[in-house]
Short mmCIF file of C-alpha atoms in Angstrom, two decimals:
data_model
loop_
_atom_site.label_atom_id
_atom_site.label_comp_id
_atom_site.label_asym_id
_atom_site.label_seq_id
_atom_site.Cartn_x
_atom_site.Cartn_y
_atom_site.Cartn_z
CA UNK A 1349 34.84 76.86 -69.91
CA UNK A 1350 35.30 79.46 -67.17
CA UNK A 1351 31.81 80.91 -67.52
CA UNK A 1352 30.09 77.61 -66.79
CA UNK A 1353 26.76 78.50 -68.43
CA UNK A 1354 25.18 79.89 -65.28
CA UNK A 1355 22.44 80.72 -67.81
CA UNK A 1356 21.09 77.29 -67.01
CA UNK A 1357 20.93 77.74 -63.22
CA UNK A 1358 21.80 74.11 -63.49
CA UNK A 1359 22.70 73.28 -59.94
CA UNK A 1360 19.84 75.12 -58.28
CA UNK A 1361 18.85 72.12 -56.24
CA UNK A 1362 16.24 73.92 -54.21
CA UNK A 1363 14.46 75.13 -57.32
CA UNK A 1364 14.55 71.69 -58.84
CA UNK A 1365 13.07 70.08 -55.75
CA UNK A 1366 10.48 72.81 -55.49
CA UNK A 1367 9.38 72.22 -59.06
CA UNK A 1368 9.10 68.49 -58.43
CA UNK A 1369 7.04 69.09 -55.30
CA UNK A 1370 4.60 71.26 -57.21
CA UNK A 1371 4.11 68.54 -59.78
CA UNK A 1372 3.56 65.66 -57.41
CA UNK A 1373 -0.09 66.28 -56.45
CA UNK A 1374 -1.52 66.44 -59.96
CA UNK A 1375 0.80 64.80 -62.48
CA UNK A 1376 1.71 61.24 -63.22
CA UNK A 1377 5.25 60.25 -64.14
CA UNK A 1378 5.87 58.64 -67.51
CA UNK A 1379 8.95 56.45 -67.72
CA UNK A 1380 10.28 55.99 -71.22
CA UNK A 1381 10.47 52.63 -72.91
CA UNK A 1382 13.98 51.24 -73.29
CA UNK A 1383 13.67 50.36 -76.96
CA UNK A 1384 13.64 52.98 -79.71
CA UNK A 1385 11.57 50.64 -81.90
CA UNK A 1386 12.33 49.30 -85.37
CA UNK A 1387 15.63 48.06 -83.99
CA UNK A 1388 17.01 51.59 -83.88
CA UNK A 1389 19.26 52.47 -80.93
CA UNK A 1390 17.69 54.29 -77.99
CA UNK A 1391 21.08 55.87 -77.20
CA UNK A 1392 23.40 57.73 -79.55
CA UNK A 1393 27.03 57.98 -78.48
CA UNK A 1394 28.60 61.39 -79.10
CA UNK A 1395 32.33 62.14 -79.27
CA UNK A 1396 34.17 62.28 -75.96
CA UNK A 1397 34.62 65.86 -74.77
CA UNK A 1398 32.04 67.16 -77.29
CA UNK A 1399 29.88 69.08 -74.77
CA UNK A 1400 26.53 68.96 -76.64
CA UNK A 1401 23.66 71.38 -76.04
CA UNK A 1402 21.39 71.79 -79.05
CA UNK A 1403 19.80 69.21 -81.35
CA UNK A 1404 18.02 69.47 -84.68
CA UNK A 1405 16.24 66.83 -86.79
CA UNK A 1406 14.74 67.56 -90.20
CA UNK A 1407 12.84 65.49 -92.75
CA UNK A 1408 15.38 62.66 -92.75
CA UNK A 1409 16.41 60.42 -89.82
CA UNK A 1410 19.59 62.25 -88.88
CA UNK A 1411 20.23 64.28 -85.75
CA UNK A 1412 22.58 67.25 -85.65
CA UNK A 1413 24.28 68.37 -82.46
CA UNK A 1414 26.20 71.54 -81.66
CA UNK A 1415 29.25 71.69 -79.40
CA UNK A 1416 29.63 74.19 -76.57
CA UNK A 1417 33.36 73.48 -76.56
CA UNK A 1418 34.32 74.67 -80.03
CA UNK A 1419 31.14 75.12 -82.08
CA UNK A 1420 31.58 72.02 -84.22
CA UNK A 1421 28.56 70.14 -85.54
CA UNK A 1422 28.13 66.37 -85.27
CA UNK A 1423 25.63 64.41 -87.38
CA UNK A 1424 24.34 60.98 -86.35
CA UNK A 1425 22.10 58.45 -88.07
CA UNK A 1426 19.07 57.65 -85.94
CA UNK A 1427 18.89 54.23 -87.57
CA UNK A 1428 22.44 53.10 -86.77
CA UNK A 1429 23.75 55.52 -84.15
CA UNK A 1430 26.88 56.11 -86.23
CA UNK A 1431 27.98 59.66 -86.94
CA UNK A 1432 30.77 62.10 -87.70
CA UNK A 1433 31.77 65.74 -87.39
CA UNK A 1434 30.40 67.55 -90.45
CA UNK A 1435 31.49 71.09 -89.57
CA UNK A 1436 34.71 71.85 -87.71
CA UNK A 1437 34.63 74.17 -84.74
CA UNK A 1438 35.59 77.82 -85.06
CA UNK A 1439 36.18 78.28 -81.34
CA UNK A 1440 32.77 79.96 -80.98
CA UNK A 1441 30.25 77.74 -79.21
CA UNK A 1442 27.11 76.33 -80.79
CA UNK A 1443 24.10 76.42 -78.47
CA UNK A 1444 20.58 76.17 -79.92
CA UNK A 1445 20.16 75.02 -83.52
CA UNK A 1446 17.35 74.38 -85.99
CA UNK A 1447 17.36 72.82 -89.47
CA UNK A 1448 15.44 74.19 -92.45
CA UNK A 1449 14.20 72.40 -95.57
CA UNK A 1450 17.29 73.40 -97.53
CA UNK A 1451 19.60 71.57 -95.14
CA UNK A 1452 20.83 74.71 -93.38
CA UNK A 1453 21.45 74.84 -89.66
CA UNK A 1454 20.64 78.12 -87.89
CA UNK A 1455 22.84 78.28 -84.80
CA UNK A 1456 22.96 80.49 -81.71
CA UNK A 1457 26.60 81.20 -80.94
CA UNK A 1458 26.42 81.75 -77.18
CA UNK A 1459 28.95 84.16 -75.70
CA UNK A 1460 30.52 84.72 -79.13
CA UNK A 1461 27.42 86.86 -79.89
CA UNK A 1462 27.20 85.18 -83.27
CA UNK A 1463 24.36 83.83 -85.33
CA UNK A 1464 25.73 81.28 -87.79
CA UNK A 1465 24.20 79.42 -90.72
CA UNK A 1466 25.88 76.12 -91.63
CA UNK A 1467 25.33 73.93 -94.69
CA UNK A 1468 24.81 70.35 -93.54
CA UNK A 1469 25.67 68.98 -96.99
CA UNK A 1470 29.27 70.17 -96.97
CA UNK A 1471 29.74 71.71 -93.54
CA UNK A 1472 30.53 75.19 -94.86
CA UNK A 1473 29.58 78.24 -92.81
CA UNK A 1474 27.24 80.11 -95.13
CA UNK A 1475 26.92 83.26 -93.04
CA UNK A 1476 27.96 84.73 -89.70
CA UNK A 1477 26.19 87.65 -88.03
CA UNK A 1478 27.42 89.54 -84.97
CA UNK A 1479 24.59 90.74 -82.75
CA UNK A 1480 23.99 92.00 -79.23
CA UNK A 1481 26.47 93.55 -76.83
CA UNK A 1482 29.54 92.25 -74.94
CA UNK A 1483 27.19 90.92 -72.24
CA UNK A 1484 24.98 88.96 -74.68
CA UNK A 1485 24.60 85.20 -74.87
CA UNK A 1486 22.82 84.06 -78.06
CA UNK A 1487 20.99 80.95 -76.99
CA UNK A 1488 18.07 79.18 -78.68
CA UNK A 1489 16.36 79.54 -82.06
CA UNK A 1490 13.02 78.82 -83.72
CA UNK A 1491 12.31 78.88 -87.45
CA UNK A 1492 9.10 80.50 -88.62
CA UNK A 1493 8.01 81.16 -92.22
CA UNK A 1494 10.40 83.76 -93.54
CA UNK A 1495 12.34 84.37 -90.34
CA UNK A 1496 14.50 82.77 -87.62
CA UNK A 1497 14.15 84.12 -84.07
CA UNK A 1498 16.92 83.86 -81.46
CA UNK A 1499 16.93 84.46 -77.69
CA UNK A 1500 19.54 86.48 -75.80
CA UNK A 1501 19.85 85.09 -72.30
CA UNK A 1502 21.34 88.24 -70.79
CA UNK A 1503 19.34 90.95 -72.54
CA UNK A 1504 15.56 91.43 -72.92
CA UNK A 1505 15.58 91.16 -76.70
CA UNK A 1506 14.98 88.72 -79.52
CA UNK A 1507 16.97 88.77 -82.75
CA UNK A 1508 15.20 88.11 -86.02
CA UNK A 1509 17.00 86.85 -89.12
CA UNK A 1510 14.59 87.65 -91.98
CA UNK A 1511 14.85 85.44 -95.04
CA UNK A 1512 14.21 86.33 -98.66
CA UNK A 1513 11.32 85.11 -100.75
CA UNK A 1514 13.25 81.99 -101.71
CA UNK A 1515 15.04 81.60 -98.38
CA UNK A 1516 17.94 83.92 -99.20
CA UNK A 1517 20.05 84.93 -96.22
CA UNK A 1518 19.92 88.65 -95.44
CA UNK A 1519 22.70 91.23 -95.21
CA UNK A 1520 23.78 92.09 -91.67
CA UNK A 1521 21.96 95.42 -91.64
CA UNK A 1522 18.59 93.65 -91.91
CA UNK A 1523 18.88 91.83 -88.57
CA UNK A 1524 15.92 92.72 -86.34
CA UNK A 1525 16.41 93.48 -82.65
CA UNK A 1526 13.04 93.21 -80.91
CA UNK A 1527 12.88 94.50 -77.32
CA UNK A 1528 10.81 92.42 -74.90
CA UNK A 1529 8.22 94.49 -73.05
CA UNK A 1530 4.87 94.00 -71.30
CA UNK A 1531 5.16 91.48 -68.47
CA UNK A 1532 8.72 90.50 -69.32
CA UNK A 1533 10.98 90.58 -66.25
CA UNK A 1534 14.71 90.61 -66.91
CA UNK A 1535 16.67 88.95 -64.13
CA UNK A 1536 20.03 90.02 -62.76
CA UNK A 1537 21.81 87.54 -65.03
CA UNK A 1538 20.57 84.63 -67.15
CA UNK A 1539 16.87 84.99 -68.03
CA UNK A 1540 15.65 83.88 -71.49
CA UNK A 1541 16.18 80.33 -72.66
CA UNK A 1542 14.20 78.12 -75.05
CA UNK A 1543 11.92 79.45 -77.78
CA UNK A 1544 9.06 77.94 -79.82
CA UNK A 1545 5.91 79.04 -81.62
CA UNK A 1546 2.34 78.95 -80.36
CA UNK A 1547 0.08 76.23 -81.81
CA UNK A 1548 -1.71 78.78 -84.00
CA UNK A 1549 1.64 80.13 -85.23
CA UNK A 1550 0.79 83.75 -84.43
CA UNK A 1551 3.19 84.27 -81.53
CA UNK A 1552 6.34 82.95 -79.89
CA UNK A 1553 6.83 81.09 -76.61
CA UNK A 1554 9.93 81.93 -74.58
CA UNK A 1555 11.18 80.49 -71.29
CA UNK A 1556 11.85 83.11 -68.60
CA UNK A 1557 13.64 81.54 -65.63
CA UNK A 1558 13.61 84.77 -63.59
CA UNK A 1559 9.87 85.47 -63.48
CA UNK A 1560 7.70 83.92 -60.80
CA UNK A 1561 9.95 80.93 -60.16
CA UNK A 1562 10.26 80.10 -63.86
CA UNK A 1563 7.60 81.02 -66.40
CA UNK A 1564 6.60 80.60 -70.02
CA UNK A 1565 5.99 83.84 -71.91
CA UNK A 1566 3.88 84.44 -75.02
CA UNK A 1567 5.58 87.08 -77.17
CA UNK A 1568 4.09 89.03 -80.05
CA UNK A 1569 6.97 89.04 -82.58
CA UNK A 1570 5.68 92.24 -84.20
CA UNK A 1571 5.90 94.34 -81.04
CA UNK A 1572 7.85 92.35 -78.43
CA UNK A 1573 4.91 92.49 -76.02
CA UNK A 1574 5.29 89.53 -73.63
CA UNK A 1575 2.55 88.02 -71.48
CA UNK A 1576 2.83 85.18 -69.00
CA UNK A 1577 1.24 81.92 -70.12
CA UNK A 1578 -1.14 80.52 -67.52
CA UNK A 1579 0.32 77.13 -66.59
CA UNK A 1580 -1.55 76.80 -63.30
CA UNK A 1581 0.78 75.73 -60.48
CA UNK A 1582 3.52 74.52 -62.84
CA UNK A 1583 6.85 76.34 -62.54
CA UNK A 1584 9.75 75.90 -64.96
CA UNK A 1585 12.81 77.12 -63.00
CA UNK A 1586 15.07 74.93 -65.12
CA UNK A 1587 13.15 75.30 -68.37
CA UNK A 1588 15.46 74.89 -71.34
CA UNK A 1589 14.58 73.59 -74.80
CA UNK A 1590 10.98 73.67 -76.03
CA UNK A 1591 9.43 71.31 -78.57
CA UNK A 1592 5.89 71.78 -79.88
CA UNK A 1593 4.09 68.79 -81.43
CA UNK A 1594 0.51 69.70 -82.25
CA UNK A 1595 -0.73 71.33 -79.05
CA UNK A 1596 1.64 69.41 -76.78
CA UNK A 1597 4.62 71.44 -75.60
CA UNK A 1598 7.60 69.43 -74.33
CA UNK A 1599 9.51 71.56 -71.81
CA UNK A 1600 12.96 70.20 -70.98
CA UNK A 1601 13.66 70.87 -67.29
CA UNK A 1602 17.34 70.20 -67.62
CA UNK A 1603 18.69 70.36 -64.06
CA UNK A 1604 15.77 68.18 -62.99
CA UNK A 1605 16.53 65.64 -65.76
CA UNK A 1606 12.90 65.60 -66.80
CA UNK A 1607 10.48 66.75 -69.49
CA UNK A 1608 7.20 68.39 -68.51
CA UNK A 1609 4.52 67.91 -71.18
CA UNK A 1610 1.95 70.71 -71.35
CA UNK A 1611 -1.22 70.81 -73.44
CA UNK A 1612 -1.70 74.35 -74.77
CA UNK A 1613 -4.72 76.11 -76.18
CA UNK A 1614 -4.40 77.25 -79.80
CA UNK A 1615 -3.34 80.78 -78.92
CA UNK A 1616 -0.71 79.60 -76.45
CA UNK A 1617 -2.13 81.71 -73.64
CA UNK A 1618 -2.94 78.80 -71.32
CA UNK A 1619 -1.61 75.32 -70.70
CA UNK A 1620 -2.25 72.30 -68.49
CA UNK A 1621 0.39 69.83 -67.38
CA UNK A 1622 -0.27 66.40 -68.90
CA UNK A 1623 2.62 64.40 -67.46
CA UNK A 1624 6.29 64.39 -66.60
CA UNK A 1625 8.71 62.17 -68.51
CA UNK A 1626 11.77 60.81 -66.74
CA UNK A 1627 14.31 58.21 -67.82
CA UNK A 1628 17.38 56.56 -66.23
CA UNK A 1629 19.38 57.70 -69.25
CA UNK A 1630 18.78 61.40 -68.59
CA UNK A 1631 21.97 63.14 -67.49
CA UNK A 1632 20.84 66.77 -67.55
CA UNK A 1633 19.29 66.89 -71.03
CA UNK A 1634 18.96 70.34 -72.52
CA UNK A 1635 16.99 70.36 -75.76
CA UNK A 1636 14.69 68.08 -77.73
CA UNK A 1637 13.79 67.13 -81.31
CA UNK A 1638 11.38 64.55 -82.68
CA UNK A 1639 11.47 61.76 -85.25
CA UNK A 1640 8.50 59.46 -85.65
CA UNK A 1641 7.21 58.44 -82.25
CA UNK A 1642 10.45 59.29 -80.43
CA UNK A 1643 11.89 62.39 -78.77
CA UNK A 1644 15.68 62.73 -78.84
CA UNK A 1645 17.62 64.73 -76.25
CA UNK A 1646 21.36 65.42 -75.82
CA UNK A 1647 22.73 65.00 -72.31
CA UNK A 1648 24.80 68.09 -71.49
CA UNK A 1649 26.08 66.72 -68.16
CA UNK A 1650 26.39 70.21 -66.65
CA UNK A 1651 26.97 68.61 -63.25
CA UNK A 1652 30.49 67.42 -64.17
CA UNK A 1653 33.60 69.36 -65.08
CA UNK A 1654 34.15 68.69 -68.80
CA UNK A 1655 37.42 67.13 -69.91
CA UNK A 1656 38.57 65.82 -73.31
CA UNK A 1657 37.65 62.33 -72.06
CA UNK A 1658 34.18 63.08 -70.68
CA UNK A 1659 31.62 60.84 -72.36
CA UNK A 1660 28.49 62.34 -73.87
CA UNK A 1661 25.41 60.90 -75.50
CA UNK A 1662 21.85 61.54 -76.60
CA UNK A 1663 18.88 59.43 -75.59
CA UNK A 1664 15.40 58.89 -76.95
CA UNK A 1665 12.06 58.55 -75.18
CA UNK A 1666 8.55 57.83 -76.42
CA UNK A 1667 6.26 60.66 -77.46
CA UNK A 1668 3.14 61.15 -75.39
#
């Protein structure tokens, strides 16, 4: 891949060290247990050369991974670690992905500028939407009641895919483009990354790697008004995937191979760092999904040049 996902600022060593230094005075470090419990594997092997980025887990113990290489989707059993490709690649990458209750994956298509919806039961592509401009990079996604929101890492906008009363997919002319305003600062290149909801469900949380050394923004989805979340001294220069469990927000700091766990207030306007999770199995993880008392993360390995023989995996760590 010639455009090596500079969206991640993945080799910004100075930023990574700076973030670690900020954390040291006031946060402990939580090292994950080696066992996944119940005899389930703590590591899931992915196909060689797969180039994973996103992960989704629904109401059953299966994890779904998207490929940056060709957009294919791989499904793995959390109980056994075994898996298979369930949707062949189209040549358009799969970045962030989320799974709904009907077994549909909502996928950000990266530089292809696509939003895709894939049926996990048969692997069929149910819909494809072209959004953005030639400079867009459709990155992460969050599902909210009646709508899926996607980030564009190179433009200050969110894309909304509104769903029908019974979850029907919309026609292309109903896609919402919501401009980000207020305190949003668009960087010279890659800016927006992971996206989640606030604990009260009224707003969205979006990573902005360009603002103030890496910040978390609270966005009103009705207007696009963005305000910086008060995280105290915590910076998230390598903030990638976000995972909200109750009021705990797991922020994957991919180039630092760590997860910062932040306790938010209900409105998502303020947060306090609880701890940092590290693990020897982390090899630049990007996103996170939960099952039971475990958090699962794919290792993107952005620090190596991908080849057809490069090994990839996902690892699990204990929830806080």
